[in-house]
Amino acid sequence: MTLEPNTATTALPIVMVVDDTAANLMLVNDLLQDRYTVKIASSGSRALKIAHSDKAPDLILLDILMPEMDGYEVLRQLKASPTTCDIPVIFLTARNEERDEQMGLDLGAVDYITKPISPPLLLARVKAQLLLKEARDTLLRRNQEDTRRFEVAMAQQMELNALKSTFVSMTTHEFRTPLATILSSYELLQDYNDRMSPTAREDTLQSIAKAARRMVTMLDQVLTLGKADAKLLEFNPQPLNLPAFCLQLRDEALAGLAAHPSEHAGPLTVHLELAQDTVLADEKLLRHILGNLLSNALKYSPCGQSASFHIHNDSDAVVFTVQDHGIGIPADELPHLFGSFHRASNVGDIPGTGLGLSIVKRAVESHGGSIGVQSELGRGTLFTVQIPQHMA
């Protein structure tokens, strides 16, 4: 805050002068008006009203000897109010007894000036108090900002600790199964390799490969989510042939389930209604989005139930819808669906990490798009992804 004459771009500090004598008000106003915005109050009640206004003073020069309400009482009421208690007050009075000055300072005045006024002394003390107020206000703002940053950091740390706890619990469970499969398969090959048929040997090796792929997939999801949370998820849009890409994703989703015959599988139909085949998109992120949704649609559908994949233009966006007729999602869990490590309570023993949809949402947001979900328990789920045409 500039305390000398200012340019029009910086507001002048406001000084309120309180005195019941018009000549005193005029004298002080003439001294200050070139340097500050001066407000005049001829009574204590008027001073209190101005102090509680939207444009409260930065400093108050207060007389003591006034009718109805003296300066001491004005100061008491100023200090009693949370909105005015921090306004510095200088007593400007004809009372020059030491006990008067002591009483004023005890009540909370920052200075005490006796009349007759010495203009240089008054200007110097007003300037000093305004500089002190500016320093206090600046320090208070910084403290408040530091407090807000600390509170945000603490909230983030608590969330991170909760995620870490969930992650440890989840990884302990999710890694135990594939690691046990790998270990038991290794021991089987080590002890009985020469007595195993080629088919049995191949099945055992496939079990190892399947368990390893499951672990790699989960680690890839964790790393991708970590990058997204750290704002390090790269977005690199390039021209992409969308029909060919979507058909490839369909084939990959079906092939992925075909490799796991114990899991649910059903038909997956693709419907394309595009004005143009080539769009601008980040292929890696779009693969995260659509690959996860297609995989889930097949994984959570009863055996033989179909799923559909629609792609069409809508105004200036490309819209992808993935619909299944599977187990559905409980209504009260929909608001938490895209949270990290969240899995619906009705998934049973269907494998998963609870990370896929969290990654999907972040990848959609990287494209500047949106994702919505509709679901009915036992009837199926519909995901709708919209990505801006110029970014799609």
GROMACS .gro file of C-alpha atoms in nm:
model
  392
    1MET     CA    1   0.000   0.000   0.000
    2THR     CA    2   0.146   0.337  -0.101
    3LEU     CA    3   0.115   0.595   0.173
    4GLU     CA    4   0.234   0.900  -0.022
    5PRO     CA    5   0.029   1.067  -0.301
    6ASN     CA    6  -0.090   0.788  -0.529
    7THR     CA    7  -0.169   0.728  -0.890
    8ALA     CA    8  -0.529   0.666  -0.988
    9THR     CA    9  -0.466   0.291  -0.999
   10THR     CA   10  -0.402   0.262  -0.621
   11ALA     CA   11  -0.659   0.352  -0.357
   12LEU     CA   12  -0.552   0.606  -0.096
   13PRO     CA   13  -0.560   0.496   0.268
   14ILE     CA   14  -0.871   0.615   0.451
   15VAL     CA   15  -0.825   0.825   0.765
   16MET     CA   16  -1.130   0.915   0.976
   17VAL     CA   17  -1.112   1.226   1.196
   18VAL     CA   18  -1.353   1.235   1.491
   19ASP     CA   19  -1.405   1.567   1.672
   20ASP     CA   20  -1.707   1.771   1.779
   21THR     CA   21  -1.533   2.101   1.692
   22ALA     CA   22  -1.568   2.206   1.327
   23ALA     CA   23  -1.248   2.412   1.329
   24ASN     CA   24  -1.044   2.111   1.445
   25LEU     CA   25  -1.200   1.891   1.177
   26MET     CA   26  -1.119   2.148   0.908
   27LEU     CA   27  -0.760   2.189   1.028
   28VAL     CA   28  -0.684   1.815   1.028
   29ASN     CA   29  -0.866   1.764   0.697
   30ASP     CA   30  -0.650   2.034   0.533
   31LEU     CA   31  -0.335   1.864   0.660
   32LEU     CA   32  -0.426   1.515   0.539
   33GLN     CA   33  -0.639   1.552   0.226
   34ASP     CA   34  -0.345   1.566  -0.019
   35ARG     CA   35  -0.210   1.235   0.107
   36TYR     CA   36  -0.514   1.035   0.217
   37THR     CA   37  -0.887   0.997   0.177
   38VAL     CA   38  -1.031   1.180   0.477
   39LYS     CA   39  -1.366   1.100   0.639
   40ILE     CA   40  -1.521   1.335   0.896
   41ALA     CA   41  -1.732   1.244   1.201
   42SER     CA   42  -1.856   1.509   1.444
   43SER     CA   43  -1.980   1.262   1.705
   44GLY     CA   44  -1.898   0.924   1.853
   45SER     CA   45  -2.211   0.758   1.716
   46ARG     CA   46  -2.135   0.886   1.366
   47ALA     CA   47  -1.779   0.756   1.395
   48LEU     CA   48  -1.900   0.409   1.489
   49LYS     CA   49  -2.140   0.403   1.194
   50ILE     CA   50  -1.860   0.494   0.949
   51ALA     CA   51  -1.625   0.240   1.107
   52HIS     CA   52  -1.879  -0.037   1.040
   53SER     CA   53  -1.943   0.068   0.680
   54ASP     CA   54  -1.821  -0.114   0.369
   55LYS     CA   55  -1.534   0.135   0.334
   56ALA     CA   56  -1.402   0.127   0.688
   57PRO     CA   57  -1.113   0.359   0.776
   58ASP     CA   58  -0.754   0.238   0.787
   59LEU     CA   59  -0.681   0.474   1.077
   60ILE     CA   60  -0.891   0.681   1.320
   61LEU     CA   61  -0.789   1.014   1.479
   62LEU     CA   62  -1.016   1.040   1.782
   63ASP     CA   63  -1.091   1.329   2.019
   64ILE     CA   64  -1.170   1.246   2.381
   65LEU     CA   65  -1.386   1.535   2.499
   66MET     CA   66  -1.713   1.500   2.308
   67PRO     CA   67  -2.076   1.524   2.428
   68GLU     CA   68  -2.303   1.217   2.450
   69MET     CA   69  -2.019   0.969   2.390
   70ASP     CA   70  -1.658   1.054   2.472
   71GLY     CA   71  -1.356   0.915   2.290
   72TYR     CA   72  -1.285   0.652   2.553
   73GLU     CA   73  -1.630   0.498   2.505
   74VAL     CA   74  -1.594   0.511   2.125
   75LEU     CA   75  -1.268   0.319   2.155
   76ARG     CA   76  -1.423   0.064   2.390
   77GLN     CA   77  -1.698  -0.008   2.138
   78LEU     CA   78  -1.453  -0.024   1.848
   79LYS     CA   79  -1.239  -0.279   2.032
   80ALA     CA   80  -1.545  -0.483   2.132
   81SER     CA   81  -1.651  -0.540   1.771
   82PRO     CA   82  -1.473  -0.808   1.561
   83THR     CA   83  -1.514  -0.595   1.248
   84THR     CA   84  -1.345  -0.282   1.393
   85CYS     CA   85  -1.117  -0.410   1.668
   86ASP     CA   86  -0.809  -0.405   1.445
   87ILE     CA   87  -0.848  -0.045   1.322
   88PRO     CA   88  -0.564   0.157   1.478
   89VAL     CA   89  -0.677   0.458   1.679
   90ILE     CA   90  -0.472   0.768   1.767
   91PHE     CA   91  -0.614   0.995   2.034
   92LEU     CA   92  -0.595   1.360   1.926
   93THR     CA   93  -0.699   1.563   2.230
   94ALA     CA   94  -0.649   1.868   2.449
   95ARG     CA   95  -0.625   1.646   2.758
   96ASN     CA   96  -0.255   1.635   2.841
   97GLU     CA   97  -0.249   1.470   3.181
   98GLU     CA   98  -0.035   1.159   3.208
   99ARG     CA   99  -0.325   0.958   3.351
  100ASP     CA  100  -0.537   1.047   3.045
  101GLU     CA  101  -0.269   0.919   2.808
  102GLN     CA  102  -0.223   0.607   3.018
  103MET     CA  103  -0.596   0.536   3.013
  104GLY     CA  104  -0.612   0.581   2.635
  105LEU     CA  105  -0.322   0.346   2.573
  106ASP     CA  106  -0.466   0.091   2.819
  107LEU     CA  107  -0.790   0.092   2.620
  108GLY     CA  108  -0.602   0.004   2.301
  109ALA     CA  109  -0.500   0.331   2.135
  110VAL     CA  110  -0.178   0.304   1.934
  111ASP     CA  111  -0.069   0.665   1.999
  112TYR     CA  112  -0.166   0.978   2.190
  113ILE     CA  113  -0.119   1.328   2.047
  114THR     CA  114  -0.204   1.642   2.242
  115LYS     CA  115  -0.335   1.970   2.106
  116PRO     CA  116  -0.234   2.219   1.980
  117ILE     CA  117  -0.140   2.006   1.679
  118SER     CA  118   0.211   2.003   1.534
  119PRO     CA  119   0.150   1.934   1.162
  120PRO     CA  120   0.487   1.758   1.096
  121LEU     CA  121   0.445   1.542   1.406
  122LEU     CA  122   0.087   1.451   1.316
  123LEU     CA  123   0.181   1.361   0.956
  124ALA     CA  124   0.476   1.151   1.070
  125ARG     CA  125   0.273   0.955   1.326
  126VAL     CA  126  -0.016   0.898   1.085
  127LYS     CA  127   0.224   0.770   0.821
  128ALA     CA  128   0.400   0.543   1.072
  129GLN     CA  129   0.076   0.388   1.194
  130LEU     CA  130  -0.049   0.328   0.840
  131LEU     CA  131   0.278   0.159   0.751
  132LEU     CA  132   0.246  -0.062   1.059
  133LYS     CA  133  -0.113  -0.148   0.967
  134GLU     CA  134  -0.009  -0.238   0.614
  135ALA     CA  135   0.265  -0.464   0.751
  136ARG     CA  136   0.019  -0.630   0.992
  137ASP     CA  137  -0.241  -0.679   0.717
  138THR     CA  138   0.020  -0.826   0.483
  139LEU     CA  139   0.142  -1.064   0.754
  140LEU     CA  140  -0.216  -1.163   0.839
  141ARG     CA  141  -0.294  -1.238   0.473
  142ARG     CA  142   0.020  -1.446   0.442
  143ASN     CA  143  -0.064  -1.634   0.761
  144GLN     CA  144  -0.416  -1.700   0.634
  145GLU     CA  145  -0.280  -1.819   0.299
  146ASP     CA  146  -0.027  -2.040   0.477
  147THR     CA  147  -0.305  -2.180   0.696
  148ARG     CA  148  -0.520  -2.255   0.393
  149ARG     CA  149  -0.229  -2.422   0.215
  150PHE     CA  150  -0.152  -2.623   0.529
  151GLU     CA  151  -0.514  -2.734   0.562
  152VAL     CA  152  -0.526  -2.834   0.195
  153ALA     CA  153  -0.196  -3.020   0.230
  154MET     CA  154  -0.320  -3.199   0.542
  155ALA     CA  155  -0.642  -3.299   0.368
  156GLN     CA  156  -0.442  -3.427   0.071
  157GLN     CA  157  -0.207  -3.614   0.303
  158MET     CA  158  -0.499  -3.777   0.483
  159GLU     CA  159  -0.649  -3.876   0.149
  160LEU     CA  160  -0.311  -4.007   0.036
  161ASN     CA  161  -0.270  -4.207   0.357
  162ALA     CA  162  -0.616  -4.358   0.306
  163LEU     CA  163  -0.528  -4.445  -0.053
  164LYS     CA  164  -0.198  -4.596   0.059
  165SER     CA  165  -0.377  -4.807   0.318
  166THR     CA  166  -0.630  -4.921   0.060
  167PHE     CA  167  -0.353  -4.983  -0.191
  168VAL     CA  168  -0.156  -5.201   0.051
  169SER     CA  169  -0.467  -5.397   0.139
  170MET     CA  170  -0.570  -5.434  -0.225
  171THR     CA  171  -0.225  -5.525  -0.357
  172THR     CA  172  -0.174  -5.777  -0.077
  173HIS     CA  173  -0.493  -5.950  -0.186
  174GLU     CA  174  -0.455  -5.903  -0.561
  175PHE     CA  175  -0.088  -6.005  -0.579
  176ARG     CA  176  -0.127  -6.304  -0.349
  177THR     CA  177  -0.339  -6.502  -0.597
  178PRO     CA  178  -0.121  -6.463  -0.910
  179LEU     CA  179   0.198  -6.503  -0.708
  180ALA     CA  180   0.063  -6.823  -0.554
  181THR     CA  181  -0.027  -6.944  -0.904
  182ILE     CA  182   0.321  -6.867  -1.035
  183LEU     CA  183   0.490  -7.034  -0.738
  184SER     CA  184   0.276  -7.347  -0.745
  185SER     CA  185   0.315  -7.378  -1.124
  186TYR     CA  186   0.691  -7.339  -1.093
  187GLU     CA  187   0.706  -7.608  -0.826
  188LEU     CA  188   0.489  -7.833  -1.040
  189LEU     CA  189   0.722  -7.793  -1.337
  190GLN     CA  190   1.028  -7.834  -1.120
  191ASP     CA  191   0.910  -8.156  -0.956
  192TYR     CA  192   0.706  -8.323  -1.232
  193ASN     CA  193   0.823  -8.172  -1.560
  194ASP     CA  194   0.957  -8.501  -1.696
  195ARG     CA  195   0.630  -8.680  -1.614
  196MET     CA  196   0.390  -8.417  -1.748
  197SER     CA  197   0.225  -8.447  -2.085
  198PRO     CA  198   0.293  -8.170  -2.338
  199THR     CA  199  -0.064  -8.046  -2.290
  200ALA     CA  200  -0.033  -8.034  -1.911
  201ARG     CA  201   0.303  -7.863  -1.939
  202GLU     CA  202   0.159  -7.601  -2.176
  203ASP     CA  203  -0.140  -7.542  -1.945
  204THR     CA  204   0.094  -7.484  -1.653
  205LEU     CA  205   0.306  -7.239  -1.851
  206GLN     CA  206  -0.011  -7.056  -1.958
  207SER     CA  207  -0.114  -7.030  -1.593
  208ILE     CA  208   0.218  -6.860  -1.517
  209ALA     CA  209   0.177  -6.623  -1.813
  210LYS     CA  210  -0.181  -6.537  -1.716
  211ALA     CA  211  -0.081  -6.461  -1.355
  212ALA     CA  212   0.211  -6.248  -1.470
  213ARG     CA  213  -0.010  -6.052  -1.712
  214ARG     CA  214  -0.257  -5.985  -1.433
  215MET     CA  215   0.018  -5.842  -1.215
  216VAL     CA  216   0.160  -5.632  -1.499
  217THR     CA  217  -0.187  -5.494  -1.575
  218MET     CA  218  -0.241  -5.393  -1.215
  219LEU     CA  219   0.102  -5.227  -1.188
  220ASP     CA  220   0.040  -5.039  -1.513
  221GLN     CA  221  -0.292  -4.914  -1.374
  222VAL     CA  222  -0.130  -4.799  -1.051
  223LEU     CA  223   0.145  -4.614  -1.239
  224THR     CA  224  -0.104  -4.451  -1.477
  225LEU     CA  225  -0.322  -4.338  -1.189
  226GLY     CA  226  -0.018  -4.201  -1.007
  227LYS     CA  227   0.079  -3.997  -1.313
  228ALA     CA  228  -0.276  -3.864  -1.343
  229ASP     CA  229  -0.289  -3.760  -0.977
  230ALA     CA  230   0.050  -3.589  -1.012
  231LYS     CA  231  -0.073  -3.405  -1.325
  232LEU     CA  232   0.192  -3.588  -1.529
  233LEU     CA  233  -0.043  -3.780  -1.757
  234GLU     CA  234   0.075  -3.692  -2.107
  235PHE     CA  235  -0.183  -3.583  -2.362
  236ASN     CA  236  -0.060  -3.618  -2.720
  237PRO     CA  237  -0.347  -3.599  -2.973
  238GLN     CA  238  -0.273  -3.732  -3.322
  239PRO     CA  239  -0.490  -3.814  -3.626
  240LEU     CA  240  -0.659  -4.148  -3.562
  241ASN     CA  241  -0.874  -4.370  -3.786
  242LEU     CA  242  -1.159  -4.417  -3.542
  243PRO     CA  243  -1.354  -4.702  -3.710
  244ALA     CA  244  -1.043  -4.917  -3.746
  245PHE     CA  245  -0.937  -4.833  -3.391
  246CYS     CA  246  -1.277  -4.921  -3.242
  247LEU     CA  247  -1.298  -5.251  -3.428
  248GLN     CA  248  -0.949  -5.334  -3.306
  249LEU     CA  249  -1.055  -5.261  -2.947
  250ARG     CA  250  -1.355  -5.491  -2.989
  251ASP     CA  251  -1.133  -5.771  -3.113
  252GLU     CA  252  -0.888  -5.718  -2.828
  253ALA     CA  253  -1.166  -5.723  -2.567
  254LEU     CA  254  -1.310  -6.046  -2.706
  255ALA     CA  255  -0.965  -6.202  -2.739
  256GLY     CA  256  -0.884  -6.106  -2.379
  257LEU     CA  257  -1.187  -6.291  -2.246
  258ALA     CA  258  -1.137  -6.583  -2.482
  259ALA     CA  259  -0.800  -6.634  -2.314
  260HIS     CA  260  -0.985  -6.673  -1.982
  261PRO     CA  261  -1.262  -6.925  -2.047
  262SER     CA  262  -1.362  -6.926  -1.681
  263GLU     CA  263  -1.474  -6.565  -1.712
  264HIS     CA  264  -1.800  -6.445  -1.866
  265ALA     CA  265  -1.807  -6.380  -2.240
  266GLY     CA  266  -2.075  -6.283  -2.488
  267PRO     CA  267  -2.126  -6.110  -2.822
  268LEU     CA  268  -2.004  -5.752  -2.860
  269THR     CA  269  -2.160  -5.554  -3.145
  270VAL     CA  270  -2.014  -5.232  -3.285
  271HIS     CA  271  -2.224  -4.957  -3.449
  272LEU     CA  272  -2.044  -4.672  -3.627
  273GLU     CA  273  -2.222  -4.355  -3.741
  274LEU     CA  274  -1.946  -4.102  -3.808
  275ALA     CA  275  -1.934  -3.803  -4.040
  276GLN     CA  276  -1.561  -3.862  -4.087
  277ASP     CA  277  -1.333  -4.151  -4.005
  278THR     CA  278  -1.023  -3.959  -3.895
  279VAL     CA  279  -1.034  -3.767  -3.568
  280LEU     CA  280  -0.776  -3.608  -3.340
  281ALA     CA  281  -0.716  -3.810  -3.023
  282ASP     CA  282  -0.454  -3.948  -2.790
  283GLU     CA  283  -0.460  -4.314  -2.890
  284LYS     CA  284  -0.303  -4.437  -2.566
  285LEU     CA  285  -0.553  -4.252  -2.344
  286LEU     CA  286  -0.847  -4.343  -2.567
  287ARG     CA  287  -0.740  -4.706  -2.539
  288HIS     CA  288  -0.748  -4.672  -2.159
  289ILE     CA  289  -1.100  -4.528  -2.181
  290LEU     CA  290  -1.265  -4.762  -2.428
  291GLY     CA  291  -1.059  -5.071  -2.349
  292ASN     CA  292  -1.160  -5.057  -1.982
  293LEU     CA  293  -1.528  -4.995  -2.059
  294LEU     CA  294  -1.547  -5.277  -2.316
  295SER     CA  295  -1.361  -5.519  -2.090
  296ASN     CA  296  -1.596  -5.439  -1.801
  297ALA     CA  297  -1.906  -5.474  -2.021
  298LEU     CA  298  -1.804  -5.830  -2.112
  299LYS     CA  299  -1.662  -5.922  -1.772
  300TYR     CA  300  -1.971  -5.824  -1.575
  301SER     CA  301  -2.228  -5.973  -1.815
  302PRO     CA  302  -2.376  -6.317  -1.756
  303CYS     CA  303  -2.254  -6.581  -1.997
  304GLY     CA  304  -2.411  -6.536  -2.338
  305GLN     CA  305  -2.550  -6.186  -2.272
  306SER     CA  306  -2.458  -5.936  -2.543
  307ALA     CA  307  -2.293  -5.596  -2.509
  308SER     CA  308  -2.297  -5.310  -2.758
  309PHE     CA  309  -2.051  -5.038  -2.856
  310HIS     CA  310  -2.191  -4.730  -3.036
  311ILE     CA  311  -1.986  -4.445  -3.183
  312HIS     CA  312  -2.153  -4.141  -3.340
  313ASN     CA  313  -2.127  -3.765  -3.385
  314ASP     CA  314  -2.336  -3.526  -3.181
  315SER     CA  315  -2.297  -3.157  -3.268
  316ASP     CA  316  -1.928  -3.081  -3.203
  317ALA     CA  317  -1.851  -3.401  -3.010
  318VAL     CA  318  -1.778  -3.768  -3.070
  319VAL     CA  319  -1.997  -3.986  -2.847
  320PHE     CA  320  -1.903  -4.338  -2.737
  321THR     CA  321  -2.159  -4.554  -2.559
  322VAL     CA  322  -2.090  -4.895  -2.408
  323GLN     CA  323  -2.393  -5.088  -2.287
  324ASP     CA  324  -2.417  -5.428  -2.125
  325HIS     CA  325  -2.698  -5.638  -1.980
  326GLY     CA  326  -2.500  -5.755  -1.682
  327ILE     CA  327  -2.516  -5.736  -1.305
  328GLY     CA  328  -2.559  -5.358  -1.285
  329ILE     CA  329  -2.435  -5.123  -1.013
  330PRO     CA  330  -2.613  -5.048  -0.683
  331ALA     CA  331  -2.767  -4.698  -0.704
  332ASP     CA  332  -2.608  -4.575  -0.380
  333GLU     CA  333  -2.262  -4.666  -0.513
  334LEU     CA  334  -2.283  -4.473  -0.841
  335PRO     CA  335  -2.147  -4.147  -0.690
  336HIS     CA  336  -1.829  -4.334  -0.581
  337LEU     CA  337  -1.787  -4.533  -0.900
  338PHE     CA  338  -1.490  -4.336  -1.035
  339GLY     CA  339  -1.300  -4.325  -0.706
  340SER     CA  340  -0.965  -4.500  -0.678
  341PHE     CA  341  -0.987  -4.863  -0.563
  342HIS     CA  342  -1.367  -4.856  -0.554
  343ARG     CA  343  -1.541  -5.178  -0.653
  344ALA     CA  344  -1.915  -5.234  -0.645
  345SER     CA  345  -2.036  -5.450  -0.359
  346ASN     CA  346  -2.205  -5.701  -0.593
  347VAL     CA  347  -1.904  -5.804  -0.805
  348GLY     CA  348  -1.848  -6.120  -0.604
  349ASP     CA  349  -1.534  -6.307  -0.702
  350ILE     CA  350  -1.499  -6.139  -1.043
  351PRO     CA  351  -1.135  -6.021  -1.046
  352GLY     CA  352  -1.048  -5.651  -1.060
  353THR     CA  353  -0.848  -5.376  -0.891
  354GLY     CA  354  -1.097  -5.090  -0.868
  355LEU     CA  355  -0.857  -4.867  -1.064
  356GLY     CA  356  -0.989  -4.898  -1.418
  357LEU     CA  357  -1.277  -4.647  -1.401
  358SER     CA  358  -1.069  -4.398  -1.205
  359ILE     CA  359  -0.816  -4.404  -1.490
  360VAL     CA  360  -1.099  -4.379  -1.745
  361LYS     CA  361  -1.232  -4.061  -1.587
  362ARG     CA  362  -0.891  -3.893  -1.581
  363ALA     CA  363  -0.822  -3.990  -1.942
  364VAL     CA  364  -1.160  -3.848  -2.048
  365GLU     CA  365  -1.085  -3.523  -1.863
  366SER     CA  366  -0.747  -3.502  -2.039
  367HIS     CA  367  -0.941  -3.488  -2.367
  368GLY     CA  368  -1.164  -3.213  -2.227
  369GLY     CA  369  -1.458  -3.451  -2.234
  370SER     CA  370  -1.715  -3.596  -1.997
  371ILE     CA  371  -1.834  -3.937  -1.885
  372GLY     CA  372  -2.172  -4.043  -1.747
  373VAL     CA  373  -2.322  -4.367  -1.627
  374GLN     CA  374  -2.671  -4.512  -1.597
  375SER     CA  375  -2.728  -4.846  -1.432
  376GLU     CA  376  -3.004  -5.068  -1.301
  377LEU     CA  377  -2.924  -5.350  -1.065
  378GLY     CA  378  -2.960  -5.684  -1.241
  379ARG     CA  379  -3.045  -5.518  -1.574
  380GLY     CA  380  -2.718  -5.370  -1.694
  381THR     CA  381  -2.513  -5.053  -1.728
  382LEU     CA  382  -2.468  -4.780  -1.989
  383PHE     CA  383  -2.155  -4.564  -2.002
  384THR     CA  384  -2.154  -4.252  -2.223
  385VAL     CA  385  -1.832  -4.074  -2.310
  386GLN     CA  386  -1.831  -3.741  -2.497
  387ILE     CA  387  -1.512  -3.594  -2.637
  388PRO     CA  388  -1.499  -3.258  -2.819
  389GLN     CA  389  -1.480  -3.306  -3.196
  390HIS     CA  390  -1.171  -3.090  -3.240
  391MET     CA  391  -0.999  -3.289  -2.966
  392ALA     CA  392  -1.155  -3.627  -3.025
   0.00000   0.00000   0.00000
